[in-house]
mmCIF file of C-alpha atoms in Angstrom:
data_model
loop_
_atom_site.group_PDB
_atom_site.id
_atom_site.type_symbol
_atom_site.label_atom_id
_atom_site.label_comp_id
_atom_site.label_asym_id
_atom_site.label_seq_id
_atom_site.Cartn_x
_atom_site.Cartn_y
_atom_site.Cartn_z
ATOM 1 C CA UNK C 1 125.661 89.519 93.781
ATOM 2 C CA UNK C 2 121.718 89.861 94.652
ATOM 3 C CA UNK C 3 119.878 91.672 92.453
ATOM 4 C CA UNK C 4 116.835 93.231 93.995
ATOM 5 C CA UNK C 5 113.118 93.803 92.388
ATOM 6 C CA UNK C 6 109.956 95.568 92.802
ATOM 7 C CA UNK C 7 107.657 92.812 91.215
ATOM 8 C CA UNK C 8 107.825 89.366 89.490
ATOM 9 C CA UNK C 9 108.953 89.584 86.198
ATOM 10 C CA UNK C 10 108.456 86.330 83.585
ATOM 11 C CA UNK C 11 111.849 84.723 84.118
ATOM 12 C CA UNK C 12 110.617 84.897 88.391
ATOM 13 C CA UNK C 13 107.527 83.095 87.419
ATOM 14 C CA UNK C 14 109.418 80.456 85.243
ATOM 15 C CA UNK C 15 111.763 79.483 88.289
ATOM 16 C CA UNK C 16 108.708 79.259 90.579
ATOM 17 C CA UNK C 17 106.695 76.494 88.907
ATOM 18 C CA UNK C 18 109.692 74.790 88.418
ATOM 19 C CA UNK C 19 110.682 74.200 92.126
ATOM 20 C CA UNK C 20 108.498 71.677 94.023
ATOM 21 C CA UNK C 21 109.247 73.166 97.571
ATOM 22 C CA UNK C 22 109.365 76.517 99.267
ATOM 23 C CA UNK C 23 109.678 77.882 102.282
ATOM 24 C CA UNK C 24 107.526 80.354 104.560
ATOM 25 C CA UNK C 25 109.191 82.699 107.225
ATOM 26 C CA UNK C 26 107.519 84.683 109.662
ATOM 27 C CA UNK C 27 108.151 86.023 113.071
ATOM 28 C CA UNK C 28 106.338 88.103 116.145
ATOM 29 C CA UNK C 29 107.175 91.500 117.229
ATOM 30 C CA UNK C 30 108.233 90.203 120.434
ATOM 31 C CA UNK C 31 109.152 86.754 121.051
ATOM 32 C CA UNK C 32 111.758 83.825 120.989
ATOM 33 C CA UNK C 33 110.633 82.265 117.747
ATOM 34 C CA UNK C 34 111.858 82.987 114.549
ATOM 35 C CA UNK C 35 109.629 80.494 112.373
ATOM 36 C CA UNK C 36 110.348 78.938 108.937
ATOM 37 C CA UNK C 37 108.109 76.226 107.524
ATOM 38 C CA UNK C 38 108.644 74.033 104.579
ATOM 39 C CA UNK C 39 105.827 74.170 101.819
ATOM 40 C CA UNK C 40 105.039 71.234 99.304
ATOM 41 C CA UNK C 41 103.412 70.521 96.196
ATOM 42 C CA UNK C 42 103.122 74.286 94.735
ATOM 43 C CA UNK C 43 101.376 73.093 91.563
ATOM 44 C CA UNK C 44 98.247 72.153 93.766
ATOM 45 C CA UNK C 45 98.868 75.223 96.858
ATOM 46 C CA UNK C 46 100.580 78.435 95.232
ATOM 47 C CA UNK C 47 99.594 80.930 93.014
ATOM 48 C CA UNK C 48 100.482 83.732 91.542
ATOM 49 C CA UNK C 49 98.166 86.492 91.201
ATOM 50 C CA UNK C 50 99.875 88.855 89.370
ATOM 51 C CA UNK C 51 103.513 90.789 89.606
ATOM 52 C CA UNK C 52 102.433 92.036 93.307
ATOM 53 C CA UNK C 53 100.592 89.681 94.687
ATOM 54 C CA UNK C 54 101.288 85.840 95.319
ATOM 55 C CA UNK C 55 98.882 83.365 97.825
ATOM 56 C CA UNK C 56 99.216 79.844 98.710
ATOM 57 C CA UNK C 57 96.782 77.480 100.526
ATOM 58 C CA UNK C 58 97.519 76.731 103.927
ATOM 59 C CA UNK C 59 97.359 73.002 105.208
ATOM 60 C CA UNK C 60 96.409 72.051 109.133
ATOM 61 C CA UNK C 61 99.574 71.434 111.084
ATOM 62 C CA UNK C 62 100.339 70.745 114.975
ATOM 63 C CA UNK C 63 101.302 74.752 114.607
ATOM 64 C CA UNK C 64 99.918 77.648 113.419
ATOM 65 C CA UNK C 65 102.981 79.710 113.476
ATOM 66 C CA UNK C 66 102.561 81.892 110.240
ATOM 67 C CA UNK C 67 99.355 82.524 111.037
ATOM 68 C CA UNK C 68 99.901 83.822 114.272
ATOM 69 C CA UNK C 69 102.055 86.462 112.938
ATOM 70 C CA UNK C 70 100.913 87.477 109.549
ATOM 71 C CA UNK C 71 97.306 88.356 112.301
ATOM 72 C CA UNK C 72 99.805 90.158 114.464
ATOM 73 C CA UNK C 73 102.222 91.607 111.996
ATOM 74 C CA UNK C 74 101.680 90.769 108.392
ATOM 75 C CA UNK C 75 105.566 90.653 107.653
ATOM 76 C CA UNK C 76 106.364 87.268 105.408
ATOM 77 C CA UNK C 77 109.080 85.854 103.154
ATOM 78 C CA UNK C 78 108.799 83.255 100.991
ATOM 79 C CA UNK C 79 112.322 81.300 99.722
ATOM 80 C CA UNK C 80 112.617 79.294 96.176
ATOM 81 C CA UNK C 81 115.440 77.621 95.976
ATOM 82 C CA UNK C 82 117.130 75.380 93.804
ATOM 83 C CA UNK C 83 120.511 73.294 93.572
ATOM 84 C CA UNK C 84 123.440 71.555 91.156
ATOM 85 C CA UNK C 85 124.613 73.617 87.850
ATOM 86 C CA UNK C 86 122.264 75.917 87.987
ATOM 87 C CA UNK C 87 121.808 77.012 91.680
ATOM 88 C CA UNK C 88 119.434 79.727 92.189
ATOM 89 C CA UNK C 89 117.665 81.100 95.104
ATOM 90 C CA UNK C 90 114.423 83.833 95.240
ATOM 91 C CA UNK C 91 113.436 85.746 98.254
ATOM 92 C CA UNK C 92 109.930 87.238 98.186
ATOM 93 C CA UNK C 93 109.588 89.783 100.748
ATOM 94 C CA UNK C 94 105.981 91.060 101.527
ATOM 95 C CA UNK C 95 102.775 92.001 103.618
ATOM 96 C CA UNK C 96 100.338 89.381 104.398
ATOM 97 C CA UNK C 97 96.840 88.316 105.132
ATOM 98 C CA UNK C 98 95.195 85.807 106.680
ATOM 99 C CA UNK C 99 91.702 84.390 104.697
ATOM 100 C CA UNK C 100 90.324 81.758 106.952
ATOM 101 C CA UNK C 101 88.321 78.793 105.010
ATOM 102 C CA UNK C 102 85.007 79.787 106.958
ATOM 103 C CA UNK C 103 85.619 83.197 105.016
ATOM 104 C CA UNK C 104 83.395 84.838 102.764
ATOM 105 C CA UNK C 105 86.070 85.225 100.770
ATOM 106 C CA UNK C 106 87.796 82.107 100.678
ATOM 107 C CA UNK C 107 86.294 80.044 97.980
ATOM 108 C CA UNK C 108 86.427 83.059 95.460
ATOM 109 C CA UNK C 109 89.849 83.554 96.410
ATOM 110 C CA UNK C 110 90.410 79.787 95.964
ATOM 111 C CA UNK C 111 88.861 79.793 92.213
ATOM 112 C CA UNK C 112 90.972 82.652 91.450
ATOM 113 C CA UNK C 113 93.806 81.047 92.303
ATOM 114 C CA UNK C 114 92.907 78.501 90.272
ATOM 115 C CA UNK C 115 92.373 79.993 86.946
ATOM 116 C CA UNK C 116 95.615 81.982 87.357
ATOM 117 C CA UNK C 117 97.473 78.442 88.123
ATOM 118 C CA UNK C 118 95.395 76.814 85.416
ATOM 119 C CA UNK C 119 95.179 73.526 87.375
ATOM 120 C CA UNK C 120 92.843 72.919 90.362
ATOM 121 C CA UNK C 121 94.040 74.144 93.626
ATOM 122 C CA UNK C 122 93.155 72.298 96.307
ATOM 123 C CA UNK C 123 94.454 70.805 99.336
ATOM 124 C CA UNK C 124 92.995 67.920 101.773
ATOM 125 C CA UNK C 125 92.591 70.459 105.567
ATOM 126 C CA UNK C 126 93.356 73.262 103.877
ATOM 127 C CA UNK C 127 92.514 75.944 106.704
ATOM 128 C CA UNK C 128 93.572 79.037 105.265
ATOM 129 C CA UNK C 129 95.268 81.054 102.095
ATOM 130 C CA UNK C 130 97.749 83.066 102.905
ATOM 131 C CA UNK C 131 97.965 86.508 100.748
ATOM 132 C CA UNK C 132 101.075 88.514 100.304
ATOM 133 C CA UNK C 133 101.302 91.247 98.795
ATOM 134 C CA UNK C 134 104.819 91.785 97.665
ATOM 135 C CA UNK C 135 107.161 94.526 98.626
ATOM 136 C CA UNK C 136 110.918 93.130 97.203
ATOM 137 C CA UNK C 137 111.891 90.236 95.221
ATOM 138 C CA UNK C 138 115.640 89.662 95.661
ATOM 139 C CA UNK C 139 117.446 86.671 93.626
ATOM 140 C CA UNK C 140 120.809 85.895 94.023
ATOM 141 C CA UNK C 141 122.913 83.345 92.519
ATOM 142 C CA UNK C 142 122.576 80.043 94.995
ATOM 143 C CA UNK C 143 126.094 78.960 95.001
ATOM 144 C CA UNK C 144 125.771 78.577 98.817
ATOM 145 C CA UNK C 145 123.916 75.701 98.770
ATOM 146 C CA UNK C 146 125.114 72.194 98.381
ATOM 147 C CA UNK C 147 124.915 70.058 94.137
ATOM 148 C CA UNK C 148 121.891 67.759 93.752
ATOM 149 C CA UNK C 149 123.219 64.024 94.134
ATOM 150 C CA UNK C 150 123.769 62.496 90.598
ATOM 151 C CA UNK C 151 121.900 59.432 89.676
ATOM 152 C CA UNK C 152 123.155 56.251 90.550
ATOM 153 C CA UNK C 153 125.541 58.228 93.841
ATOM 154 C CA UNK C 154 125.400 55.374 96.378
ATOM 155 C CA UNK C 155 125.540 57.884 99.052
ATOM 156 C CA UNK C 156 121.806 59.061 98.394
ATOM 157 C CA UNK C 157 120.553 55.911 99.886
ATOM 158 C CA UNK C 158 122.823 55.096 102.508
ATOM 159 C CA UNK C 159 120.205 56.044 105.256
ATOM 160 C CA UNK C 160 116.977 54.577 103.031
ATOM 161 C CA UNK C 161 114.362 53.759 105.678
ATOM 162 C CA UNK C 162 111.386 51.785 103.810
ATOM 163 C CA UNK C 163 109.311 53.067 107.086
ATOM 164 C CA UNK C 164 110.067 56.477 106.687
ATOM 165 C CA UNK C 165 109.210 56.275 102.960
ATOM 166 C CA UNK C 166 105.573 54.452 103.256
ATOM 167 C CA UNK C 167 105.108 57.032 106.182
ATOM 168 C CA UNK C 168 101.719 58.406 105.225
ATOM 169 C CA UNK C 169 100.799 62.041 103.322
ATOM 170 C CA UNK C 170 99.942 65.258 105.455
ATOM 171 C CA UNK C 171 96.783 65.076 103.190
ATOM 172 C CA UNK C 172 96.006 61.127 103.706
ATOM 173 C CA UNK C 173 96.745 62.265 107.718
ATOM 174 C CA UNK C 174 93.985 65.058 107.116
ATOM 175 C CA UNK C 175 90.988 62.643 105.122
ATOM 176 C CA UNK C 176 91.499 60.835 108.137
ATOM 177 C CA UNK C 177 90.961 63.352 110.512
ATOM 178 C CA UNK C 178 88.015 64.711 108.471
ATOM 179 C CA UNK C 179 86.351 61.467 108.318
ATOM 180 C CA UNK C 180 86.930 60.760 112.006
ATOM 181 C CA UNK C 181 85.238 64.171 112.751
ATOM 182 C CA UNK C 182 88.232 64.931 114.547
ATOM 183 C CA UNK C 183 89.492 67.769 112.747
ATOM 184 C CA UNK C 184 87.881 70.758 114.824
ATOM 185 C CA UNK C 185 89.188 69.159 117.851
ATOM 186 C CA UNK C 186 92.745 69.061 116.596
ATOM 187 C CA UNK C 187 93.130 72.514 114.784
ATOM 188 C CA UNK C 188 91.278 73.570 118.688
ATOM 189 C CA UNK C 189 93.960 72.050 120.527
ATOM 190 C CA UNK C 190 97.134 72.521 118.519
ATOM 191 C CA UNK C 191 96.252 75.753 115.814
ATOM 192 C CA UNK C 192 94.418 78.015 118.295
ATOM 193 C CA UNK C 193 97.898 79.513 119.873
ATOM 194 C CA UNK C 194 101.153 80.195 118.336
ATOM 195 C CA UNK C 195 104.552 79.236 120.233
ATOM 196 C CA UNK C 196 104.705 82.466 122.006
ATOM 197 C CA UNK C 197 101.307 82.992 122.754
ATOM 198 C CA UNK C 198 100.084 85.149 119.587
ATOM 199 C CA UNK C 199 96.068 84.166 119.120
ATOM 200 C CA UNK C 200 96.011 81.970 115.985
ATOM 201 C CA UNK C 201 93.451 80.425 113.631
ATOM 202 C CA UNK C 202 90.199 82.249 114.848
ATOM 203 C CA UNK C 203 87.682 79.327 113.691
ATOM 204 C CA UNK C 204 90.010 77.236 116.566
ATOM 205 C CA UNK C 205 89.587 79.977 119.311
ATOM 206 C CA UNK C 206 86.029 80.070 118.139
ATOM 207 C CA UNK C 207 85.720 76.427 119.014
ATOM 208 C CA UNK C 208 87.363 76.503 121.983
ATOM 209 C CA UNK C 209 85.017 79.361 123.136
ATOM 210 C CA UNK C 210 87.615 82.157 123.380
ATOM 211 C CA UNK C 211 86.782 85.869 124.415
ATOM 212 C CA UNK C 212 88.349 87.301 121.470
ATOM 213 C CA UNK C 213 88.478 91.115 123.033
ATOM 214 C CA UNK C 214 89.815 89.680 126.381
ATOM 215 C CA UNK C 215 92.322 87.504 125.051
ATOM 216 C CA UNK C 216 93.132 89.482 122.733
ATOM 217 C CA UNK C 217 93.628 92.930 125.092
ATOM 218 C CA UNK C 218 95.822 90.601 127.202
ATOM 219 C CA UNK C 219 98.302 89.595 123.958
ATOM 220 C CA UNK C 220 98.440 93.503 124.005
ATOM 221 C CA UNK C 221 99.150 93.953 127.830
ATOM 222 C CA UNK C 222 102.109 91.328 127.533
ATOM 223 C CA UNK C 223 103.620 93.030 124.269
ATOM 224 C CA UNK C 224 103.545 96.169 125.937
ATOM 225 C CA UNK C 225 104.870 95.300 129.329
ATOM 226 C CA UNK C 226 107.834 93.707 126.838
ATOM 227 C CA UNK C 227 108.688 96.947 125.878
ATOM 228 C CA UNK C 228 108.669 98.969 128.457
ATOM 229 C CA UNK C 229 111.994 100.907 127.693
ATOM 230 C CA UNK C 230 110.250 101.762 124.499
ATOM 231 C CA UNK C 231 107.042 102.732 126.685
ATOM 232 C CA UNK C 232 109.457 104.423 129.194
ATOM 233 C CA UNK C 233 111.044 106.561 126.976
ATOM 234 C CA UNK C 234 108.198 107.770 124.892
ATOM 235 C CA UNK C 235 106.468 109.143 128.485
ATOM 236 C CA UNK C 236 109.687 110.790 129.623
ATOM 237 C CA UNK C 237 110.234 112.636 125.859
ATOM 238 C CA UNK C 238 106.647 113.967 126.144
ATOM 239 C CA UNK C 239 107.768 115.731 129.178
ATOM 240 C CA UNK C 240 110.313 117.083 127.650
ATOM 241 C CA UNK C 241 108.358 118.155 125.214
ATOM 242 C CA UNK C 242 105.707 119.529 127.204
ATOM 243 C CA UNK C 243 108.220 121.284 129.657
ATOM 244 C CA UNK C 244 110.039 122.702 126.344
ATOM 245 C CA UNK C 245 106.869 124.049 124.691
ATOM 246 C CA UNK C 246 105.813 125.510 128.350
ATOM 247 C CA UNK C 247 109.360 127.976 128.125
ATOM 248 C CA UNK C 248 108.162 129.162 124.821
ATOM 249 C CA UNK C 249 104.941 129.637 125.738
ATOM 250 C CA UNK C 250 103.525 127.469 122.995
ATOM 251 C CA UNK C 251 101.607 125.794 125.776
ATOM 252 C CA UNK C 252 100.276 126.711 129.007
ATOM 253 C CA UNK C 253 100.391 124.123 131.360
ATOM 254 C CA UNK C 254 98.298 124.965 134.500
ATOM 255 C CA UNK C 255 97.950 122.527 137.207
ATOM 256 C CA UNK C 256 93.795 122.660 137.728
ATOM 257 C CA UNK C 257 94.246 120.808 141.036
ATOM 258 C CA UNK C 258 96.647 123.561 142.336
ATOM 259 C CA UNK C 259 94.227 126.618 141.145
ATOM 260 C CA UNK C 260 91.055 125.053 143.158
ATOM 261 C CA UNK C 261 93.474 124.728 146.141
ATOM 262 C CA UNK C 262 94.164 128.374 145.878
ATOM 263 C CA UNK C 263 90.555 129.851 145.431
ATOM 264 C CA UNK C 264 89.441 127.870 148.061
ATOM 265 C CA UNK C 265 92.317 129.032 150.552
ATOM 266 C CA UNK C 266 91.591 132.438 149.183
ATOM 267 C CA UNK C 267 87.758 131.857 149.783
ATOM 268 C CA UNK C 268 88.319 131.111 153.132
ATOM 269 C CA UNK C 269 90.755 133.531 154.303
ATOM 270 C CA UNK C 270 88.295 136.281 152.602
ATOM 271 C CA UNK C 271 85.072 134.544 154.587
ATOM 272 C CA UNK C 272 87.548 135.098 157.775
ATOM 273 C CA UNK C 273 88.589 139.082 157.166
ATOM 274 C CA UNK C 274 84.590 139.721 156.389
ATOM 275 C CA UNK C 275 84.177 138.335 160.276
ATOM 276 C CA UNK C 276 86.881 140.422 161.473
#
């Protein structure tokens, strides 16, 4: 059965620096895309912060997807999982924020995260750390997923592909990029929109010379005009309202247009009886 809690207790902390993968969920408010991104090499990228609070660096990616959302939303989950024996999986559930690496902020943030880890933190195109503040832990016992393969089990390297394996590092990919000067461009054309058209990493839209109010007011527009049962039926149940609040006489509801109508009818039909 899952067991929920409020905060990270020691024996949470424990079974996150032992895993060497997690995963990141996030998803709009409106929207086809339901996003879940693998995360590697936590000793060097996540931290925890305290019970509450957890952050990891965020690498440059041909997406942007959690980003997008945690600037639109904040909502985030984070999954730990493990396998075999002693299968266990942790759900953090929290509120995010997005601290770019042109922030202020970022390289005190960074250094924090580092002392907590007690190991250097630090990622080749690291754009961003992501900051979640957490609202529910919930661990439960893992017996979905499938054993780890024994030593020696043929079967783990029926499909070995010597290509795929010497298939370079997302951070050997990114000193390349960096030392190309061809970073900007890339984060500009592939980080600065998510899937569904959410604004993304604001140092790509910056590049790419975006109107952040226009572009921004328009994401707004679209989400609206997405929900316009919601926006339907919050204007109809304020007429209600009004109309109910009118036959109580809470509320007077006088139609101004109307009442200049009148006086000036009245005006004139007073102007005619003084030439009578």
């Amino acid at each position: 059965m899952p067991k929920f809690h409020s905060s990270l207790n020691d024996d949470h902390v424990s079974f996150i620096n032992a895993q060497s993968l997690f995963y990141v969920a996030s998803a709009p408010w409106v929207g086809s895309h339901i996003n879940i991104s693998p995360k590697g090499q936590p000793s060097q990228t996540f931290s925890i912060l305290g019970p509450n609070t957890v952050a990891y660096l965020d690498a440059t990616g041909h997406g942007c997807e959690t980003i997008a959302h945690v600037y639109e939303n904040g909502r985030l989950t984070l999954l730990f999982s493990s396998t075999g024996l002693a299968a266990k999986t942790l759900r953090i559930f929290g509120h995010a924020r997005v601290v770019e690496k042109w922030d202020q902020h970022f390289n005190e943030l960074r250094a924090k995260m580092a002392s907590e880890n007690g190991d250097s933190v630090d990622i080749t195109g690291a754009r961003a750390i992501i900051v979640c503040k957490i609202s529910r832990v919930q661990t439960s016992c893992g017996f979905s997923t499938l054993p780890g393969v024994e030593d020696g089990d043929a079967t783990a390297f029926a499909d070995h592909d010597e290509e795929k394996d010497a298939r370079e590092t997302l951070e050997a990919w990114a000193a390349k990029k960096i030392e190309r000067r061809e970073m900007m461009d890339f984060q500009r054309a592939n980080n600065a929109w998510s899937l569904d058209g959410l604004p993304g990493l604001k140092s790509a839209r910056m590049a790419a010379d975006q109107n952040f109010a226009v572009e921004d007011t328009k994401v707004w527009f679209r989400r609206v005009v997405r929900q316009w049962d919601a926006v339907a039926l919050g204007v109809v149940l304020g007429m209600v309202l009004m109309v109910l609040l009118g036959l109580v006489d809470f509320i007077h509801i006088e139609p101004r247009f109307l009442t200049h109508i009148l006086n000036f009818q009245k005006k004139q039909m007073g102007d005619y009886h003084d030439e009578l």
